[in-house]
PDB file of C-alpha atoms in Angstrom:
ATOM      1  CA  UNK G   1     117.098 -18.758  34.595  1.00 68.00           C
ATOM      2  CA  UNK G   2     120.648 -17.563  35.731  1.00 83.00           C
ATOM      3  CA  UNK G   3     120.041 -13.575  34.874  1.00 89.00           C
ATOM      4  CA  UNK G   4     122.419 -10.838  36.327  1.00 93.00           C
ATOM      5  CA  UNK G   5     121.792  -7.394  35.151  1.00 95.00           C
ATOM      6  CA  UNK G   6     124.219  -4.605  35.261  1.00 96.00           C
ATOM      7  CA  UNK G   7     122.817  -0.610  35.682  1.00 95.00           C
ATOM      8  CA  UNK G   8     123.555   1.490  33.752  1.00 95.00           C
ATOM      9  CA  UNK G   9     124.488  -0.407  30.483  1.00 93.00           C
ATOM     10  CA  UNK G  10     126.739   3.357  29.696  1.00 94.00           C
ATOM     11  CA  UNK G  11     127.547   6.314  31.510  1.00 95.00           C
ATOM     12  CA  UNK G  12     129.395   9.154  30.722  1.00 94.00           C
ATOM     13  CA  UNK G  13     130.869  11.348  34.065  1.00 94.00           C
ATOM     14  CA  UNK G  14     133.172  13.888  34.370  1.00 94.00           C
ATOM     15  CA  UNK G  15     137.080  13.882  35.735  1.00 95.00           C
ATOM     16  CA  UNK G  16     136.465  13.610  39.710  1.00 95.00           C
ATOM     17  CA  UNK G  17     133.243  12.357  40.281  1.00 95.00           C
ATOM     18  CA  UNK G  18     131.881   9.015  41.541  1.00 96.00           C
ATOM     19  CA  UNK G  19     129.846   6.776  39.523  1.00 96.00           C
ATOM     20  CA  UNK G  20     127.732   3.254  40.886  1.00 97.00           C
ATOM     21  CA  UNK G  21     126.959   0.352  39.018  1.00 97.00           C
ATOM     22  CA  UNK G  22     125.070  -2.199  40.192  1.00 96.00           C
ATOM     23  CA  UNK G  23     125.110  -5.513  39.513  1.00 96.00           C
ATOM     24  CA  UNK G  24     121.997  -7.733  40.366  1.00 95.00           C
ATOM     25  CA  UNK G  25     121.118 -11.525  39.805  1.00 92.00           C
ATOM     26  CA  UNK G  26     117.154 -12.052  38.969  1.00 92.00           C
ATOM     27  CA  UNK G  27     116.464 -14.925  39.881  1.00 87.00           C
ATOM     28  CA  UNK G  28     118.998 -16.728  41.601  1.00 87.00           C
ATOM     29  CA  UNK G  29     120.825 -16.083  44.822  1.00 87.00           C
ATOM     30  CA  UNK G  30     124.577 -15.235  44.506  1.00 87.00           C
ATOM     31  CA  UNK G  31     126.515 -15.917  47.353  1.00 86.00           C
ATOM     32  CA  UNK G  32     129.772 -14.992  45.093  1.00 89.00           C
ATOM     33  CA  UNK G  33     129.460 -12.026  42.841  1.00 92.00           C
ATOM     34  CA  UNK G  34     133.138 -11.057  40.703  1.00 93.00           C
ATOM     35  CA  UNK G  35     133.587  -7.979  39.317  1.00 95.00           C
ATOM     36  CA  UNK G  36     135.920  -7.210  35.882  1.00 94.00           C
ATOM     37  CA  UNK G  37     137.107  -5.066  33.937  1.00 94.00           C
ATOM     38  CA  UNK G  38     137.837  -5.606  29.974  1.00 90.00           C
ATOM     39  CA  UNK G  39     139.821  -3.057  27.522  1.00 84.00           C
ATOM     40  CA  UNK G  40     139.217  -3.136  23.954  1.00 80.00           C
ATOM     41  CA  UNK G  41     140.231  -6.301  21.846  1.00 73.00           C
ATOM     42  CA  UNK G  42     141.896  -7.855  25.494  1.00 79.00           C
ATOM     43  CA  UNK G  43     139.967 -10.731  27.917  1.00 82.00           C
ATOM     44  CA  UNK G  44     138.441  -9.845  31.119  1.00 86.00           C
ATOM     45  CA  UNK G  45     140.913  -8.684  34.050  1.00 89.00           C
ATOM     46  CA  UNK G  46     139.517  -9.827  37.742  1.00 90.00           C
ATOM     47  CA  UNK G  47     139.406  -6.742  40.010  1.00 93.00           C
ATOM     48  CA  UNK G  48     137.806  -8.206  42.864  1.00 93.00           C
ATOM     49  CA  UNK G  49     135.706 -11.136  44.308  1.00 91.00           C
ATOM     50  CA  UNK G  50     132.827 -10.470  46.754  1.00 89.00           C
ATOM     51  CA  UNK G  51     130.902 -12.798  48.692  1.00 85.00           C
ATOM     52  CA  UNK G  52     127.558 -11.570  50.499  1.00 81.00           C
ATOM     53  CA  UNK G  53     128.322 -10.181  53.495  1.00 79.00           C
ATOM     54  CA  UNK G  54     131.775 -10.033  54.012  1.00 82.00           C
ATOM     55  CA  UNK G  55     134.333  -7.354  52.735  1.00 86.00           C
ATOM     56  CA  UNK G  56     135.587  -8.130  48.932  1.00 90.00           C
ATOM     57  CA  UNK G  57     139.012  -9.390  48.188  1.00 91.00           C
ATOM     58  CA  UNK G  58     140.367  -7.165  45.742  1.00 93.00           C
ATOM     59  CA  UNK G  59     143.308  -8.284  42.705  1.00 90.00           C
ATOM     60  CA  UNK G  60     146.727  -7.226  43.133  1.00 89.00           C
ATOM     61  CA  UNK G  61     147.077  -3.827  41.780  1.00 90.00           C
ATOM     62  CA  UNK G  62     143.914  -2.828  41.814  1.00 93.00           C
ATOM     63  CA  UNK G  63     143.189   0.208  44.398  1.00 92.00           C
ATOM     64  CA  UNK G  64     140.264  -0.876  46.802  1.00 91.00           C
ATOM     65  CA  UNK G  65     140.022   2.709  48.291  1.00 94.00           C
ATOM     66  CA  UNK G  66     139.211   3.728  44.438  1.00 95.00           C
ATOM     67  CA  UNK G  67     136.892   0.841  43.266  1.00 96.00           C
ATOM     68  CA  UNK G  68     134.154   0.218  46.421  1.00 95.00           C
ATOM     69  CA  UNK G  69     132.597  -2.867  46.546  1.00 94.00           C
ATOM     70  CA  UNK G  70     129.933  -3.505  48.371  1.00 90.00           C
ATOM     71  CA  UNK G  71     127.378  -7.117  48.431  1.00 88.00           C
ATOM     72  CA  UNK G  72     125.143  -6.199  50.874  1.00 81.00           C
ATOM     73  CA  UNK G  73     122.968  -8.601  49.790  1.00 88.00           C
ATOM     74  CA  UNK G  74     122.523 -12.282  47.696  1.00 89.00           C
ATOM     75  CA  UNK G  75     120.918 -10.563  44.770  1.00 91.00           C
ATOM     76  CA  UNK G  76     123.135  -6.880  44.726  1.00 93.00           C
ATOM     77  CA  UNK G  77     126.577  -6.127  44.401  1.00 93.00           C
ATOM     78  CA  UNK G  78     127.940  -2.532  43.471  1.00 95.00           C
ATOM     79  CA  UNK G  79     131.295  -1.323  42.495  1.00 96.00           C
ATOM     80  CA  UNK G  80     131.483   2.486  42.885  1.00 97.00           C
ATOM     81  CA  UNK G  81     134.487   3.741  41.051  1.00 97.00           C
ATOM     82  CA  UNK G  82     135.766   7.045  43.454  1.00 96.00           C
ATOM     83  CA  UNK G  83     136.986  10.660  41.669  1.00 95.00           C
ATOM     84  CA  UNK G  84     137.075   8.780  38.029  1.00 95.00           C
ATOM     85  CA  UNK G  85     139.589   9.968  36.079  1.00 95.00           C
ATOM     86  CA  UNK G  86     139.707   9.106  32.144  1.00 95.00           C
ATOM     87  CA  UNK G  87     142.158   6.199  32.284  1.00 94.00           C
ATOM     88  CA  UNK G  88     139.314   4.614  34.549  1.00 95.00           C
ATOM     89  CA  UNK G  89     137.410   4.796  30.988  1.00 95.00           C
ATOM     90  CA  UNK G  90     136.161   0.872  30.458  1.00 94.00           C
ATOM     91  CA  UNK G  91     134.079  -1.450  29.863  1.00 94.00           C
ATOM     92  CA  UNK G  92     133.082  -3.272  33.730  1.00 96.00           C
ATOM     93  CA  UNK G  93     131.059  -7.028  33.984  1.00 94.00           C
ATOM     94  CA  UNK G  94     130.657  -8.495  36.546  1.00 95.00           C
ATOM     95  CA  UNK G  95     129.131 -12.132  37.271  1.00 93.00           C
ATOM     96  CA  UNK G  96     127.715 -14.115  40.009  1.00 92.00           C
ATOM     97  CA  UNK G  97     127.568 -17.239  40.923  1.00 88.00           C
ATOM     98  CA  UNK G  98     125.672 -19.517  43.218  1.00 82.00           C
ATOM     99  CA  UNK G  99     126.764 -22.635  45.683  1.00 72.00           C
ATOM    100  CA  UNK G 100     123.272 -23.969  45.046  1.00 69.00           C
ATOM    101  CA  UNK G 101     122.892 -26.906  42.736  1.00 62.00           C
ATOM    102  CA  UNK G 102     123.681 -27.150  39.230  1.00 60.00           C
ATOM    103  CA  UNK G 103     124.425 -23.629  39.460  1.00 58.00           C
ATOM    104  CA  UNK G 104     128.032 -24.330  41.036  1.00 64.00           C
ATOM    105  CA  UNK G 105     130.806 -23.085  40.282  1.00 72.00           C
ATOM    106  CA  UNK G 106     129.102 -21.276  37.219  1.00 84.00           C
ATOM    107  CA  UNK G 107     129.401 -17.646  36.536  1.00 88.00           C
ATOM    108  CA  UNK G 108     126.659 -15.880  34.798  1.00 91.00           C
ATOM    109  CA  UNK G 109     127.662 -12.725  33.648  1.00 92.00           C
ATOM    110  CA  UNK G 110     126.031  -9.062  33.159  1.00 93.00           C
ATOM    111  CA  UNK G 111     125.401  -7.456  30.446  1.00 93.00           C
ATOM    112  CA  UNK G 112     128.196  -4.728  31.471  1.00 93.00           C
ATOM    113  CA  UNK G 113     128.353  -1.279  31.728  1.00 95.00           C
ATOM    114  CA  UNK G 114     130.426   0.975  29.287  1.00 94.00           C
ATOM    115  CA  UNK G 115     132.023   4.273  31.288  1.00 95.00           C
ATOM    116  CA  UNK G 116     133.528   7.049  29.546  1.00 95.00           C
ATOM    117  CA  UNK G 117     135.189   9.871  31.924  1.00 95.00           C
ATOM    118  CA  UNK G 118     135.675  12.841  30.052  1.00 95.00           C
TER     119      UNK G 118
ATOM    120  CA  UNK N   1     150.172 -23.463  38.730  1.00 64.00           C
ATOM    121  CA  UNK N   2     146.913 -24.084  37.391  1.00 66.00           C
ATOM    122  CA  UNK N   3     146.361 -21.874  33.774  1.00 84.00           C
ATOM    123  CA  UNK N   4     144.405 -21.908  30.692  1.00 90.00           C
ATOM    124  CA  UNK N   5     145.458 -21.281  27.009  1.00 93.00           C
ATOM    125  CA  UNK N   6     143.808 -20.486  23.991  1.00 94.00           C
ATOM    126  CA  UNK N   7     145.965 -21.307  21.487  1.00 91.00           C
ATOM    127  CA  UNK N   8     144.719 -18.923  18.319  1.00 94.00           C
ATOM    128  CA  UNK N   9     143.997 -15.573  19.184  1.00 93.00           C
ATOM    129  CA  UNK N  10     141.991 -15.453  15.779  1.00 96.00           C
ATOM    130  CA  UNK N  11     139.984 -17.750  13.572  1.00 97.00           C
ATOM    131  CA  UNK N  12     138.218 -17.440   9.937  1.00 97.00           C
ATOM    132  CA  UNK N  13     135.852 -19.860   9.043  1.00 97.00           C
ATOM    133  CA  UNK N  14     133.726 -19.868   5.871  1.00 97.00           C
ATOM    134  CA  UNK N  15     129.938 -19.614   6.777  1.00 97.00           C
ATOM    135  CA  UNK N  16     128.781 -23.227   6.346  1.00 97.00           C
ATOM    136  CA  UNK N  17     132.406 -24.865   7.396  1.00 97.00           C
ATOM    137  CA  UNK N  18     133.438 -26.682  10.711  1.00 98.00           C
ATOM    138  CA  UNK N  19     134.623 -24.057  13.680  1.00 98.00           C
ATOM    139  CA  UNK N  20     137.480 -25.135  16.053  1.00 98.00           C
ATOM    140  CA  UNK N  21     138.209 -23.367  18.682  1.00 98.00           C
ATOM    141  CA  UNK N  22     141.459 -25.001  20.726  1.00 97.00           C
ATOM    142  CA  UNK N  23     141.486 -24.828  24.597  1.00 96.00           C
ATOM    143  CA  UNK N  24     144.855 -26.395  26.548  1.00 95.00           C
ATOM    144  CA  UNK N  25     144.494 -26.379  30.465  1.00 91.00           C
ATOM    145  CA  UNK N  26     147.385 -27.201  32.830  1.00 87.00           C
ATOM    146  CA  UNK N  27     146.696 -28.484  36.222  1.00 75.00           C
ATOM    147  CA  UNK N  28     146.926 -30.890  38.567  1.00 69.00           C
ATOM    148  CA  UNK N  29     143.406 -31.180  39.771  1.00 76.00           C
ATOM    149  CA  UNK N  30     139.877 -31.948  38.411  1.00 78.00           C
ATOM    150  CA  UNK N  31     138.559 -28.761  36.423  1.00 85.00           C
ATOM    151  CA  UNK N  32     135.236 -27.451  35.570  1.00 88.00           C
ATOM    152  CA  UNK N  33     135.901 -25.857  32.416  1.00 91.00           C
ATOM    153  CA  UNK N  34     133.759 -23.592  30.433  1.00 93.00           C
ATOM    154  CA  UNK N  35     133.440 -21.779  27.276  1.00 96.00           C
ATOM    155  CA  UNK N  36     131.612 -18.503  27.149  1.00 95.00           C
ATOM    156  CA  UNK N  37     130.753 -16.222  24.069  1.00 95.00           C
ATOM    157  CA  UNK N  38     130.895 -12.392  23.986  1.00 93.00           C
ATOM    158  CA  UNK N  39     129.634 -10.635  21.382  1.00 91.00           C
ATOM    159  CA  UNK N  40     130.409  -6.838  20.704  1.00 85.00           C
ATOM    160  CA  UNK N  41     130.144  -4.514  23.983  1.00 80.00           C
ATOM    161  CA  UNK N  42     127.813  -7.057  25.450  1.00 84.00           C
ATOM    162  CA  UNK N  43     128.435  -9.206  28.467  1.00 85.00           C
ATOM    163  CA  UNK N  44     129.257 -12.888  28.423  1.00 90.00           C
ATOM    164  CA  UNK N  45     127.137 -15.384  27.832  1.00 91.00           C
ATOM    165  CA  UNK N  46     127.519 -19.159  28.852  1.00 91.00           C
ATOM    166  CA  UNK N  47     127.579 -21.714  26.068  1.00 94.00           C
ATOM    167  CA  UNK N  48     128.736 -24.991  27.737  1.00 93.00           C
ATOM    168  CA  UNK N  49     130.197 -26.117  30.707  1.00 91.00           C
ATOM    169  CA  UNK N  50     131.921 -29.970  31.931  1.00 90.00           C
ATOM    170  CA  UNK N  51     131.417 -30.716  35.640  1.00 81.00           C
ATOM    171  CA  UNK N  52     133.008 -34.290  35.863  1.00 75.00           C
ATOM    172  CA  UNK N  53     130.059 -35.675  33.908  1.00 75.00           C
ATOM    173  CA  UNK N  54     129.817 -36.992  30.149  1.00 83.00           C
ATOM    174  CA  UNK N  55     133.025 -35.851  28.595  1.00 89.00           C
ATOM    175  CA  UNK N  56     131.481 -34.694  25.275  1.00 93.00           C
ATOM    176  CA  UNK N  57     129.355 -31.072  25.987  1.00 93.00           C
ATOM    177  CA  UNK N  58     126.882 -29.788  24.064  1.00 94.00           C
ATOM    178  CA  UNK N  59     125.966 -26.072  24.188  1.00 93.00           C
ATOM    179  CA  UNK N  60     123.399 -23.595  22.587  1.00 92.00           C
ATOM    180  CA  UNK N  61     123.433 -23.139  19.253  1.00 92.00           C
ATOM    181  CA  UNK N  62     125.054 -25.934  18.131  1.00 95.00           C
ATOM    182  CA  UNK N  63     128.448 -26.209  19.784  1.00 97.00           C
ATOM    183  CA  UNK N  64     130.078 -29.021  21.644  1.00 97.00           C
ATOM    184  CA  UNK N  65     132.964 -29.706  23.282  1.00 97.00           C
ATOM    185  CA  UNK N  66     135.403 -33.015  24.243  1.00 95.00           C
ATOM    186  CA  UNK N  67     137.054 -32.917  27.540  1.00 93.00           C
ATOM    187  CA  UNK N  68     140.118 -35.236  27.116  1.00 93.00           C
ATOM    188  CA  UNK N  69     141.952 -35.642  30.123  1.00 89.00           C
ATOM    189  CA  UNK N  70     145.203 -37.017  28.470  1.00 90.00           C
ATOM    190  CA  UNK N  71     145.484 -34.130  26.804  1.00 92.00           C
ATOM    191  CA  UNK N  72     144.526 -31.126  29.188  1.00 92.00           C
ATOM    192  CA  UNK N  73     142.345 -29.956  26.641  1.00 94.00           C
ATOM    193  CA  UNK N  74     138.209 -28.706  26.221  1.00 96.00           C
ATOM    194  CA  UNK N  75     138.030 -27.572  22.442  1.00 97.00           C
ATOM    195  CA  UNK N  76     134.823 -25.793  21.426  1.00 98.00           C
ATOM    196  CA  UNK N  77     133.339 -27.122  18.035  1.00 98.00           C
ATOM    197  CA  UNK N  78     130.550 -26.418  15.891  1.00 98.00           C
ATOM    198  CA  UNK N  79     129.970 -28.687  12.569  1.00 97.00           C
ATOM    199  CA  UNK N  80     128.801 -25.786  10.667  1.00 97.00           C
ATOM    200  CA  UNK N  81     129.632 -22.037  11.193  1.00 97.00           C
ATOM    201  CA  UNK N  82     126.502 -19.210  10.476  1.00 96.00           C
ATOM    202  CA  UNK N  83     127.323 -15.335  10.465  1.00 96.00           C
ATOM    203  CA  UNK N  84     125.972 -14.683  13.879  1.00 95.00           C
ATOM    204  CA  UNK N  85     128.532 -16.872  15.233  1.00 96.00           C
ATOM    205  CA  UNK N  86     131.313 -14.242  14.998  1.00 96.00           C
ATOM    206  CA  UNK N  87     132.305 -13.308  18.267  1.00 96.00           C
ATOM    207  CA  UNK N  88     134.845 -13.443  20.892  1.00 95.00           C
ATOM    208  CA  UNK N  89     135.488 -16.815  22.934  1.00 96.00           C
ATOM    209  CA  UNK N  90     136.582 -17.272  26.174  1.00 95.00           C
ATOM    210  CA  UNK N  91     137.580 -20.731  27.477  1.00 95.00           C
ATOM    211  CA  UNK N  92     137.512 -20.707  31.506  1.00 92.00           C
ATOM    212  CA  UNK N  93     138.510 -22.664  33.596  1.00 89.00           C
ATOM    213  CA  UNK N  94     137.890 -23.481  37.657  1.00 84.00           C
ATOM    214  CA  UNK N  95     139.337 -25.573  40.257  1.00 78.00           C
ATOM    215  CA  UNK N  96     137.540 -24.921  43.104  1.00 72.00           C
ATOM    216  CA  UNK N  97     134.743 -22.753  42.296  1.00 68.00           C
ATOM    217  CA  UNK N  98     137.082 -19.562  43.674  1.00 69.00           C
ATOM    218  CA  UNK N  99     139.061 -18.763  41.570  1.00 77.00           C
ATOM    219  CA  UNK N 100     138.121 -18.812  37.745  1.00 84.00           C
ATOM    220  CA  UNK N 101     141.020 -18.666  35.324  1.00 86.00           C
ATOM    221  CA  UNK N 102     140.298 -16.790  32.205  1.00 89.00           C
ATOM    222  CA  UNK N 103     142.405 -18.033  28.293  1.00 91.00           C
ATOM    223  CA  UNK N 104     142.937 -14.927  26.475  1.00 90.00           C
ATOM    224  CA  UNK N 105     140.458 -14.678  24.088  1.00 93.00           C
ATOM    225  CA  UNK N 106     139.909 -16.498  20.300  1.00 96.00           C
ATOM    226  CA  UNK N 107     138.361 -14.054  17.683  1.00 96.00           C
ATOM    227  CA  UNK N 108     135.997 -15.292  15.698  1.00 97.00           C
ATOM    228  CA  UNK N 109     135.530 -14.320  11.737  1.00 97.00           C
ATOM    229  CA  UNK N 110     133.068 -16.039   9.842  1.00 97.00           C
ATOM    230  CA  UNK N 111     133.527 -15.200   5.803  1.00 96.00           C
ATOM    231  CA  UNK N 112     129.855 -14.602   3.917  1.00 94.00           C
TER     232      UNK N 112
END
């Protein structure tokens, strides 16, 4: 139990587009869904927590007109990073977590997904 | 101010040796800690977690940890280390259940 999947595991775009990943729990419902960002060798930096249904409360420094979050639901979240540029070049996870149970207060984290702006 | 440390940012361990992995916390309320493993360009995956239960956690594949209250820590432990253990290790740590506070990583090596 506790799955979250992450789509696409890699993507490559170029300077100026948009690119979604979604992040999905299987078989739970997340009420909380976080998502991070992690550069090579260095732990995970929180960008911004999301709760289902209500507008996500981004990290200092991190632009929330750039990085869209949306949790429209208890088993999707997506972060859409807008006109990527090559320092936006990373490797994303995000997690969810559940009130439910022993599932408190427990993330379960994605696989991630790798992006590479050229 | 709540915080976590991880006090070696690498280990080596022989394959067949104990592993220690060292976790300090600082805080004046009741944590949930956890440790989490992440191998290379994969996500992270949960190992153990204390929740205000028994104090000594025991994880997949073989690894336990002691929460000691008198001394703010949660080390991660493992009597005997195999190759596929080398990986990075995250100690976390929560207060509420909001707000999840990340150590900064211990590298793993385990020598053939």
């Amino acid at each position: 139990g506790a799955v979250v999947s992450q789509h696409p595991s890699r993507v490559i775009c170029k300077s100026g587009t948009s690119v979604k990943i979604e992040c999905r729990s299987l078989d739970f419902q997340a009420t909380t869904m976080f998502w991070y960002r992690q550069f090579p060798k260095k732990s995970l930096m929180l960008m911004a927590t999301s709760n289902e249904g209500s507008k996500a409360t981004y990290e200092q420094g991190v632009e929330k007109d750039k990085f869209l979050i949306n949790h429209a639901s208890l088993t999707l979240s997506t972060l859409t990073v807008t006109s990527a540029h090559p320092e936006d070049s990373s490797f994303y996870i995000c997690s969810a977590s559940s009130r439910d149970g022993i599932m408190q207060e427990t993330q379960y984290f994605g696989p991630g997904t790798r992006l590479l702006v050229l | 101010a709540q915080s976590v440390t991880q006090l070696d940012s690498h280990v080596s361990v022989s394959e067949g040796t104990p592993v220690l992995l060292r976790c300090n916390y600082s805080s004046s309320y009741s944590p949930s800690l956890f440790w989490y493993v992440q191998h290379p360009n994969k996500g992270l995956q949960l190992l153990l977690k204390y929740t205000s239960a028994a104090t000594l956690v025991k994880g997949i594949n073989g690894f336990e940890a002691e929460f000691k209250k008198s001394e703010t820590s949660f080390h991660l432990t493992k009597p005997s280390a195999h190759m596929s253990d080398a990986a990075e290790y995250f100690c976390v740590v929560t207060f509420t259940g909001n707000q999840f506070y990340f150590g900064t990583g211990t590298s793993l090596t385990v020598i053939p």
